[in-house]
Amino acid sequence: MGSPAHKRPSGSGGGGGLPTSTVSNGGGRGGRGVLPRGRQMQKTFNNIKITILCGFVTILVLRGTIGVGNLGSSSADAVNQNIIEETNRILAEIRSDSDPTDLDSPQETEMSTNETYALGPKITDWDSQRKVWLESNPEFPSTVNGKARILLLTGSPPKPCDNPIGDHYLLKSVKNKIDYCRLHGIEIVYNMAHLDKELAGYWAKLPMIRRLMLSHPEVEWIWWMDSDALFTDILFQIPLVRYEKHNLVIHGYPDLLFDQKSWIALNTGSFLLRNCQWSLDLLDAWAPMGPKGPIRDEAGKVLTAYLKGRPAFEADDQSALIYLLLSQKDTWMEKVFVENQYYLHGFWEGLVDKYEEMMEKYHPGLGDERWPFVTHFVGCKPCGSYADYAVERCLKSMERAFNFADNQVLKLYGFGHRGLLSPKIKRIRNETATPLEFVDKFDIRRTTQVETKPQN
């Protein structure tokens, strides 16, 4: 059912012969402490300058539009060009990791293959620590209204997008996730910080997941979701009862995983990890494959040789997890649930052009190919300067997916988008003197969950 769990190379271990690396976060490697005060002040000053520059641009536009003042066209063009250059310079400075005014910033170095990397101090009794904490803090239960407490984690790089339109679609993406979480009683964290510079790019999720587990013992499940993935079935709920004996829930296909050893057998763009000792151990085994530099490069060679169809590029988190689960199957797979009965990850190309057909034939709450739970825009990279697909195609498809989902939210309020490509909305029913009847009829929080078919 559906397409394989896609993942694209970024462009640039546990088990077997992967190079590992163990320098703890608690050690003294550069870039792992609190942001220096000089850097914070510089960022604040840059933001102020951008605000002032925007004001200047506004004045110039007004001068050119309504003819205020005697500023000549050549002078105006020169001033405008200077403002553009200054704005670009400041944006480039913000995007840069370096800060010439921060004298305390240590020199960055890459780890060698002789070093061993660790996410932090080794923890071996987390289950007992967490149990004692929960018993001592009954005001923070791990279940709410009979449902396990879930925290959705998503995020984006700390720098502005290379493509300005990317920031707009990041905003739409987080709005979509906030809507879903609000309606289903799920907490959400949006991260924009690199907690560990060794684990950049795809790998940045790992230290944040670990930190949330240890800082929020009341949370039962951490749910990671990429910023380029959208909820497109707002009614569907994760069937947690199905996973009572499992600690990792991830979209994929067992035949691709075990029979073919495919590098797209699983997708790490959306997965759930239980807050327990097993998960901490998995993160500890997973993370050593990811430090940037020689370790990641050498690990990439091993992954390409081991996994079917994988291009030659540095180690990515998805390939590394598949390698770990296959090479240490007896250690991990008993607690892993490979889910494909609904779209925890749904590859966008086969879905976005079928939304009208879905609306005509089916209804939300199904979560599968009839009404996909998640539409994931793998390969589009709206925030980057390059992508694997045409930019126009990606942006139009993301707009359709967002509005398809947003219509499900707006329905309660009596509105809907004029079309799946239109940000404008229209009224879909008239106001009434008895509005509560619509709350009972359309409020997603009151709608009965549609049962999903069990896995064979």
Short mmCIF file of C-alpha atoms in Angstrom, two decimals:
data_model
loop_
_atom_site.label_atom_id
_atom_site.label_comp_id
_atom_site.label_asym_id
_atom_site.label_seq_id
_atom_site.Cartn_x
_atom_site.Cartn_y
_atom_site.Cartn_z
CA MET A 1 0.00 0.00 0.00
CA GLY A 2 1.42 3.37 -0.96
CA SER A 3 4.95 4.26 -1.93
CA PRO A 4 8.20 3.33 -0.16
CA ALA A 5 9.58 5.49 2.60
CA HIS A 6 11.47 8.03 0.51
CA LYS A 7 14.55 9.91 1.61
CA ARG A 8 16.79 12.11 -0.49
CA PRO A 9 20.55 12.60 0.01
CA SER A 10 21.54 15.82 1.73
CA GLY A 11 24.18 16.42 -0.91
CA SER A 12 27.07 16.66 0.66
CA GLY A 13 28.16 3.38 14.42
CA GLY A 14 26.42 0.92 15.90
CA GLY A 15 26.67 -2.40 14.27
CA GLY A 16 29.29 -3.80 12.02
CA GLY A 17 32.12 -1.73 10.62
CA LEU A 18 30.70 1.78 10.90
CA PRO A 19 33.25 4.22 12.29
CA THR A 20 32.19 5.38 15.71
CA SER A 21 33.20 7.99 17.67
CA THR A 22 32.67 9.05 22.25
CA VAL A 23 33.16 12.65 23.20
CA SER A 24 30.35 13.46 25.60
CA ASN A 25 28.32 16.63 25.42
CA GLY A 26 29.48 17.23 28.91
CA GLY A 27 33.03 17.49 27.66
CA GLY A 28 34.69 20.63 26.49
CA ARG A 29 34.19 20.56 22.74
CA GLY A 30 33.45 23.90 21.22
CA GLY A 31 30.00 25.15 20.44
CA ARG A 32 28.10 23.10 23.02
CA GLY A 33 27.54 25.65 25.73
CA VAL A 34 25.15 28.56 26.17
CA LEU A 35 25.23 31.14 23.39
CA PRO A 36 27.84 33.75 24.43
CA ARG A 37 26.52 37.15 25.48
CA GLY A 38 28.41 38.90 22.67
CA ARG A 39 26.71 36.73 20.08
CA GLN A 40 23.29 37.38 21.61
CA MET A 41 23.83 41.16 21.55
CA GLN A 42 25.05 41.00 17.94
CA LYS A 43 21.95 39.07 16.84
CA THR A 44 19.70 41.60 18.62
CA PHE A 45 21.53 44.49 16.96
CA ASN A 46 21.16 42.85 13.55
CA ASN A 47 17.42 42.50 14.06
CA ILE A 48 17.15 46.19 14.95
CA LYS A 49 19.12 47.15 11.86
CA ILE A 50 16.88 45.04 9.63
CA THR A 51 13.82 46.76 11.11
CA ILE A 52 15.30 50.21 10.41
CA LEU A 53 16.25 49.20 6.88
CA CYS A 54 12.73 47.97 6.21
CA GLY A 55 11.51 51.39 7.31
CA PHE A 56 13.85 53.08 4.85
CA VAL A 57 12.65 50.83 2.04
CA THR A 58 9.05 51.72 2.89
CA ILE A 59 9.85 55.44 2.71
CA LEU A 60 11.52 55.01 -0.67
CA VAL A 61 8.52 53.13 -1.99
CA LEU A 62 6.21 55.89 -0.79
CA ARG A 63 8.42 58.53 -2.40
CA GLY A 64 8.32 56.71 -5.70
CA THR A 65 4.58 56.07 -5.48
CA ILE A 66 3.12 59.40 -4.38
CA GLY A 67 5.90 61.75 -5.49
CA VAL A 68 6.86 63.14 -2.08
CA GLY A 69 10.08 65.18 -2.04
CA ASN A 70 12.54 66.13 -4.76
CA LEU A 71 14.74 63.05 -4.64
CA GLY A 72 16.02 62.41 -8.15
CA SER A 73 15.56 59.01 -9.75
CA SER A 74 19.31 58.33 -10.01
CA SER A 75 19.88 59.25 -6.36
CA ALA A 76 16.93 57.13 -5.28
CA ASP A 77 18.27 54.16 -7.22
CA ALA A 78 21.69 54.54 -5.60
CA VAL A 79 20.24 54.74 -2.09
CA ASN A 80 17.95 51.81 -2.78
CA GLN A 81 20.89 49.72 -4.04
CA ASN A 82 22.91 50.56 -0.93
CA ILE A 83 20.03 49.46 1.29
CA ILE A 84 19.68 46.21 -0.62
CA GLU A 85 23.39 45.50 -0.30
CA GLU A 86 23.39 46.31 3.41
CA THR A 87 20.34 44.08 3.98
CA ASN A 88 21.99 41.21 2.12
CA ARG A 89 25.17 41.68 4.13
CA ILE A 90 23.29 41.50 7.44
CA LEU A 91 21.32 38.45 6.33
CA ALA A 92 24.55 36.75 5.28
CA GLU A 93 26.02 37.53 8.69
CA ILE A 94 22.99 36.08 10.47
CA ARG A 95 23.19 32.92 8.34
CA SER A 96 26.85 32.50 9.20
CA ASP A 97 27.87 30.47 12.24
CA SER A 98 30.85 32.76 12.83
CA ASP A 99 30.71 35.96 14.83
CA PRO A 100 33.78 38.22 14.68
CA THR A 101 32.62 40.17 17.75
CA ASP A 102 32.45 37.06 19.94
CA LEU A 103 35.96 36.59 21.25
CA ASP A 104 34.88 33.69 23.49
CA SER A 105 33.72 31.55 20.59
CA PRO A 106 36.06 28.54 20.36
CA GLN A 107 37.63 27.41 17.11
CA GLU A 108 35.54 24.69 15.46
CA THR A 109 37.26 21.38 14.75
CA GLU A 110 35.98 18.16 13.23
CA MET A 111 36.13 14.89 15.13
CA SER A 112 38.46 12.22 13.80
CA THR A 113 37.56 8.59 13.25
CA ASN A 114 39.71 7.71 16.28
CA GLU A 115 37.33 9.54 18.61
CA THR A 116 34.08 8.13 19.95
CA TYR A 117 31.00 10.34 20.12
CA ALA A 118 28.24 10.24 22.74
CA LEU A 119 25.06 12.27 23.15
CA GLY A 120 25.76 12.68 26.86
CA PRO A 121 26.54 10.80 30.07
CA LYS A 122 25.48 7.16 29.89
CA ILE A 123 22.17 6.54 31.69
CA THR A 124 21.31 2.96 32.62
CA ASP A 125 18.37 3.27 35.06
CA TRP A 126 16.07 5.75 33.34
CA ASP A 127 12.94 3.63 33.76
CA SER A 128 13.35 3.50 37.54
CA GLN A 129 14.31 7.19 37.76
CA ARG A 130 11.26 8.16 35.72
CA LYS A 131 8.93 5.91 37.73
CA VAL A 132 10.03 7.50 41.02
CA TRP A 133 9.62 10.99 39.55
CA LEU A 134 6.10 10.27 38.28
CA GLU A 135 5.07 8.87 41.67
CA SER A 136 6.47 11.97 43.38
CA ASN A 137 4.79 14.38 40.94
CA PRO A 138 1.18 13.23 40.48
CA GLU A 139 0.29 16.65 39.06
CA PHE A 140 2.28 15.64 35.95
CA PRO A 141 0.72 12.30 34.90
CA SER A 142 1.96 10.37 31.88
CA THR A 143 -1.65 9.82 30.79
CA VAL A 144 -4.37 12.46 30.36
CA ASN A 145 -8.03 11.46 30.02
CA GLY A 146 -6.93 7.87 29.54
CA LYS A 147 -4.53 8.72 26.69
CA ALA A 148 -0.75 8.58 26.84
CA ARG A 149 0.81 12.03 26.84
CA ILE A 150 2.44 12.84 23.47
CA LEU A 151 4.85 15.65 22.67
CA LEU A 152 5.28 16.52 18.99
CA LEU A 153 8.76 17.80 18.14
CA THR A 154 9.51 19.61 14.92
CA GLY A 155 11.82 22.42 13.90
CA SER A 156 13.96 24.16 11.32
CA PRO A 157 17.50 25.59 11.10
CA PRO A 158 18.26 28.67 13.21
CA LYS A 159 19.15 30.72 10.11
CA PRO A 160 16.74 32.41 7.67
CA CYS A 161 15.83 30.34 4.64
CA ASP A 162 18.00 30.73 1.54
CA ASN A 163 14.79 31.14 -0.46
CA PRO A 164 12.58 33.86 1.14
CA ILE A 165 9.37 32.00 0.26
CA GLY A 166 10.68 29.14 2.38
CA ASP A 167 10.04 31.01 5.62
CA HIS A 168 6.42 31.52 4.56
CA TYR A 169 5.94 27.79 4.04
CA LEU A 170 7.70 26.99 7.31
CA LEU A 171 5.09 29.21 8.97
CA LYS A 172 2.28 27.35 7.20
CA SER A 173 3.82 24.05 8.23
CA VAL A 174 3.98 24.95 11.92
CA LYS A 175 0.44 26.41 11.77
CA ASN A 176 -0.75 23.08 10.40
CA LYS A 177 0.96 21.17 13.21
CA ILE A 178 -0.36 23.53 15.89
CA ASP A 179 -3.90 23.01 14.57
CA TYR A 180 -3.58 19.24 14.73
CA CYS A 181 -2.00 19.22 18.19
CA ARG A 182 -4.54 21.70 19.58
CA LEU A 183 -7.43 19.57 18.41
CA HIS A 184 -5.98 16.31 19.75
CA GLY A 185 -4.52 17.43 23.07
CA ILE A 186 -0.90 16.99 22.00
CA GLU A 187 1.89 19.23 23.25
CA ILE A 188 4.25 20.71 20.65
CA VAL A 189 7.85 21.95 20.70
CA TYR A 190 9.33 23.87 17.76
CA ASN A 191 13.10 23.77 17.90
CA MET A 192 15.42 26.21 16.09
CA ALA A 193 18.59 25.52 18.07
CA HIS A 194 21.50 23.24 17.24
CA LEU A 195 22.09 21.62 20.61
CA ASP A 196 25.17 19.88 19.26
CA LYS A 197 27.09 21.19 16.26
CA GLU A 198 28.51 17.74 15.59
CA LEU A 199 25.02 16.54 14.68
CA ALA A 200 23.85 19.02 12.05
CA GLY A 201 21.33 18.57 9.27
CA TYR A 202 19.17 15.44 9.47
CA TRP A 203 21.00 14.39 12.64
CA ALA A 204 19.98 17.45 14.67
CA LYS A 205 16.80 15.73 15.85
CA LEU A 206 18.64 13.14 17.95
CA PRO A 207 20.09 15.35 20.73
CA MET A 208 16.80 17.26 20.95
CA ILE A 209 14.75 14.07 21.31
CA ARG A 210 17.03 12.88 24.10
CA ARG A 211 16.91 16.25 25.87
CA LEU A 212 13.10 16.32 25.77
CA MET A 213 12.87 12.80 27.15
CA LEU A 214 15.07 13.67 30.11
CA SER A 215 13.47 17.09 30.70
CA HIS A 216 9.85 15.94 30.35
CA PRO A 217 9.54 12.61 32.19
CA GLU A 218 5.77 13.07 32.19
CA VAL A 219 5.69 12.61 28.39
CA GLU A 220 5.17 9.01 27.27
CA TRP A 221 5.86 9.46 23.55
CA ILE A 222 8.12 11.86 21.65
CA TRP A 223 6.82 12.27 18.10
CA TRP A 224 9.34 13.66 15.64
CA MET A 225 7.96 15.24 12.45
CA ASP A 226 9.96 16.98 9.71
CA SER A 227 9.14 20.59 8.90
CA ASP A 228 8.31 19.61 5.30
CA ALA A 229 5.60 17.17 6.41
CA LEU A 230 1.97 18.27 6.80
CA PHE A 231 -1.01 16.71 8.54
CA THR A 232 -3.59 16.21 5.81
CA ASP A 233 -6.10 14.14 7.80
CA ILE A 234 -6.90 16.37 10.76
CA LEU A 235 -9.43 13.89 12.16
CA PHE A 236 -7.20 10.80 12.25
CA GLN A 237 -5.61 9.80 15.57
CA ILE A 238 -2.56 7.63 16.18
CA PRO A 239 -3.85 4.21 17.40
CA LEU A 240 -1.59 4.07 20.45
CA VAL A 241 -3.26 0.95 21.83
CA ARG A 242 -1.67 -0.94 18.94
CA TYR A 243 1.81 -0.08 20.21
CA GLU A 244 1.57 -1.08 23.87
CA LYS A 245 4.42 -3.58 23.49
CA HIS A 246 6.58 -1.40 21.24
CA ASN A 247 8.91 1.56 21.75
CA LEU A 248 9.54 2.79 18.21
CA VAL A 249 6.75 3.35 15.67
CA ILE A 250 7.96 4.19 12.18
CA HIS A 251 6.46 4.10 8.69
CA GLY A 252 7.94 1.49 6.38
CA TYR A 253 7.65 -1.84 4.64
CA PRO A 254 9.02 -5.08 6.15
CA ASP A 255 9.68 -6.68 2.75
CA LEU A 256 11.85 -3.74 1.66
CA LEU A 257 13.58 -3.78 5.03
CA PHE A 258 14.36 -7.46 5.53
CA ASP A 259 14.26 -8.94 2.03
CA GLN A 260 15.84 -6.14 0.02
CA LYS A 261 17.73 -4.14 2.67
CA SER A 262 16.53 -1.01 0.88
CA TRP A 263 17.71 2.40 2.04
CA ILE A 264 14.14 3.69 1.73
CA ALA A 265 12.51 0.82 3.65
CA LEU A 266 11.79 3.18 6.57
CA ASN A 267 11.30 6.94 6.79
CA THR A 268 12.58 8.99 9.71
CA GLY A 269 10.59 12.06 8.72
CA SER A 270 7.79 11.05 11.12
CA PHE A 271 8.17 8.54 13.93
CA LEU A 272 7.24 8.00 17.59
CA LEU A 273 9.73 7.03 20.29
CA ARG A 274 8.63 5.97 23.77
CA ASN A 275 10.23 7.73 26.74
CA CYS A 276 12.10 4.77 28.23
CA GLN A 277 15.52 3.21 28.76
CA TRP A 278 15.27 1.22 25.52
CA SER A 279 14.91 4.44 23.53
CA LEU A 280 17.88 6.08 25.25
CA ASP A 281 19.95 3.01 24.39
CA LEU A 282 18.80 3.20 20.77
CA LEU A 283 19.77 6.88 20.54
CA ASP A 284 23.18 6.05 22.07
CA ALA A 285 23.74 3.38 19.41
CA TRP A 286 22.38 5.54 16.57
CA ALA A 287 24.14 8.86 17.21
CA PRO A 288 27.82 7.79 16.81
CA MET A 289 27.25 7.45 13.07
CA GLY A 290 26.42 11.15 12.69
CA PRO A 291 29.26 13.54 13.69
CA LYS A 292 30.08 15.73 10.69
CA GLY A 293 33.41 15.36 8.97
CA PRO A 294 35.45 12.17 8.51
CA ILE A 295 33.20 10.03 10.71
CA ARG A 296 30.05 10.84 8.73
CA ASP A 297 31.90 10.50 5.42
CA GLU A 298 33.33 7.06 6.26
CA ALA A 299 29.99 5.88 7.66
CA GLY A 300 28.33 6.94 4.42
CA LYS A 301 30.60 4.59 2.47
CA VAL A 302 29.63 1.66 4.68
CA LEU A 303 25.91 2.48 4.38
CA THR A 304 26.10 2.76 0.58
CA ALA A 305 27.82 -0.62 0.36
CA TYR A 306 25.30 -2.27 2.71
CA LEU A 307 21.93 -0.80 1.65
CA LYS A 308 20.32 -1.43 -1.72
CA GLY A 309 19.90 1.58 -3.99
CA ARG A 310 21.63 4.07 -1.71
CA PRO A 311 23.61 6.78 -3.56
CA ALA A 312 27.15 7.58 -2.47
CA PHE A 313 26.94 10.42 0.07
CA GLU A 314 27.65 11.05 3.75
CA ALA A 315 25.79 9.12 6.43
CA ASP A 316 22.20 10.23 7.01
CA ASP A 317 20.04 9.37 10.02
CA GLN A 318 17.56 7.25 8.06
CA SER A 319 20.13 4.97 6.43
CA ALA A 320 21.98 4.68 9.74
CA LEU A 321 18.82 3.57 11.58
CA ILE A 322 18.01 0.97 8.92
CA TYR A 323 21.58 -0.33 9.09
CA LEU A 324 21.42 -0.49 12.89
CA LEU A 325 18.12 -2.36 12.95
CA LEU A 326 19.30 -4.88 10.34
CA SER A 327 22.81 -5.47 11.67
CA GLN A 328 21.58 -5.76 15.27
CA LYS A 329 18.14 -7.20 14.59
CA ASP A 330 18.00 -9.35 17.73
CA THR A 331 18.76 -6.33 19.92
CA TRP A 332 16.18 -3.91 18.55
CA MET A 333 13.47 -5.25 16.26
CA GLU A 334 11.28 -6.85 18.93
CA LYS A 335 10.29 -3.35 20.12
CA VAL A 336 9.99 -1.75 16.66
CA PHE A 337 6.58 -1.45 14.98
CA VAL A 338 6.89 -0.93 11.23
CA GLU A 339 3.60 0.80 10.39
CA ASN A 340 2.05 0.89 6.92
CA GLN A 341 -1.68 0.55 7.57
CA TYR A 342 -1.98 4.34 7.49
CA TYR A 343 0.25 7.14 6.23
CA LEU A 344 2.47 8.15 9.12
CA HIS A 345 4.56 9.19 6.14
CA GLY A 346 2.94 9.68 2.74
CA PHE A 347 5.14 10.61 -0.22
CA TRP A 348 3.63 13.74 -1.73
CA GLU A 349 3.95 13.06 -5.46
CA GLY A 350 1.36 10.32 -5.50
CA LEU A 351 -1.12 12.20 -3.31
CA VAL A 352 -1.42 15.94 -3.94
CA ASP A 353 -3.12 15.64 -7.33
CA LYS A 354 -5.79 13.32 -5.94
CA TYR A 355 -7.21 15.55 -3.21
CA GLU A 356 -10.32 16.49 -5.21
CA GLU A 357 -11.04 12.83 -5.89
CA MET A 358 -10.58 12.06 -2.19
CA MET A 359 -13.03 14.80 -1.20
CA GLU A 360 -15.58 13.46 -3.67
CA LYS A 361 -15.35 9.78 -2.65
CA TYR A 362 -14.12 9.63 0.94
CA HIS A 363 -13.93 11.50 4.25
CA PRO A 364 -11.29 12.43 6.83
CA GLY A 365 -10.48 9.96 9.57
CA LEU A 366 -9.19 7.18 7.33
CA GLY A 367 -5.50 8.10 7.35
CA ASP A 368 -4.53 5.83 4.45
CA GLU A 369 -4.35 6.28 0.67
CA ARG A 370 -8.03 7.28 0.64
CA TRP A 371 -7.33 10.32 2.87
CA PRO A 372 -3.64 10.44 3.85
CA PHE A 373 -2.77 11.20 7.46
CA VAL A 374 0.57 12.87 6.61
CA THR A 375 1.78 14.25 3.29
CA HIS A 376 5.57 14.51 3.32
CA PHE A 377 7.35 16.74 0.79
CA VAL A 378 10.56 14.76 0.59
CA GLY A 379 13.05 16.31 -1.83
CA CYS A 380 11.35 19.72 -2.09
CA LYS A 381 13.48 21.63 0.46
CA PRO A 382 11.49 24.91 0.35
CA CYS A 383 13.92 26.51 2.79
CA GLY A 384 17.05 25.59 0.85
CA SER A 385 18.73 26.95 -2.24
CA TYR A 386 18.31 23.71 -4.17
CA ALA A 387 15.83 20.85 -4.40
CA ASP A 388 15.32 17.54 -6.15
CA TYR A 389 12.09 18.74 -7.79
CA ALA A 390 11.02 21.89 -9.65
CA VAL A 391 10.39 24.72 -7.19
CA GLU A 392 7.08 25.75 -8.77
CA ARG A 393 5.79 22.17 -8.62
CA CYS A 394 6.79 21.84 -4.96
CA LEU A 395 5.29 25.14 -3.83
CA LYS A 396 1.99 24.57 -5.61
CA SER A 397 1.76 21.08 -4.16
CA MET A 398 2.53 22.34 -0.64
CA GLU A 399 -0.15 25.01 -1.06
CA ARG A 400 -2.68 22.38 -2.08
CA ALA A 401 -1.79 20.15 0.87
CA PHE A 402 -1.98 23.01 3.37
CA ASN A 403 -5.38 24.21 2.11
CA PHE A 404 -6.70 20.64 1.91
CA ALA A 405 -5.93 20.28 5.62
CA ASP A 406 -6.94 23.82 6.54
CA ASN A 407 -10.42 23.28 5.09
CA GLN A 408 -10.94 20.57 7.71
CA VAL A 409 -10.11 23.08 10.46
CA LEU A 410 -12.09 25.98 8.98
CA LYS A 411 -15.20 23.85 8.54
CA LEU A 412 -16.12 24.26 12.21
CA TYR A 413 -16.14 28.03 11.76
CA GLY A 414 -18.24 27.95 8.60
CA PHE A 415 -15.50 28.74 6.09
CA GLY A 416 -13.35 27.04 3.49
CA HIS A 417 -10.75 27.97 0.88
CA ARG A 418 -12.04 29.09 -2.51
CA GLY A 419 -9.78 26.46 -4.06
CA LEU A 420 -6.87 24.30 -3.05
CA LEU A 421 -4.48 26.81 -4.61
CA SER A 422 -6.16 29.86 -3.12
CA PRO A 423 -5.33 31.47 0.24
CA LYS A 424 -8.69 33.27 0.09
CA ILE A 425 -11.63 31.80 1.96
CA LYS A 426 -15.38 31.78 1.45
CA ARG A 427 -18.36 31.20 3.71
CA ILE A 428 -19.73 27.66 3.39
CA ARG A 429 -22.82 28.08 5.57
CA ASN A 430 -24.91 30.92 6.93
CA GLU A 431 -24.81 32.29 10.45
CA THR A 432 -27.53 31.04 12.80
CA ALA A 433 -29.09 32.00 16.12
CA THR A 434 -28.34 28.45 17.38
CA PRO A 435 -24.60 28.05 16.67
CA LEU A 436 -24.02 25.20 19.12
CA GLU A 437 -25.65 22.73 16.75
CA PHE A 438 -22.67 23.23 14.43
CA VAL A 439 -20.22 22.67 17.28
CA ASP A 440 -21.81 19.30 17.99
CA LYS A 441 -21.79 18.45 14.28
CA PHE A 442 -18.41 19.70 13.09
CA ASP A 443 -16.06 19.91 16.09
CA ILE A 444 -13.24 17.46 15.37
CA ARG A 445 -12.69 16.90 19.08
CA ARG A 446 -16.17 15.35 19.34
CA THR A 447 -15.96 13.18 16.25
CA THR A 448 -15.70 9.44 16.83
CA GLN A 449 -12.38 7.98 15.74
CA VAL A 450 -12.70 5.85 12.62
CA GLU A 451 -11.19 2.45 13.39
CA THR A 452 -8.06 1.52 11.43
CA LYS A 453 -7.64 -1.99 10.19
CA PRO A 454 -5.22 -4.13 12.21
CA GLN A 455 -1.83 -5.10 10.86
CA ASN A 456 -1.53 -8.62 9.52
#
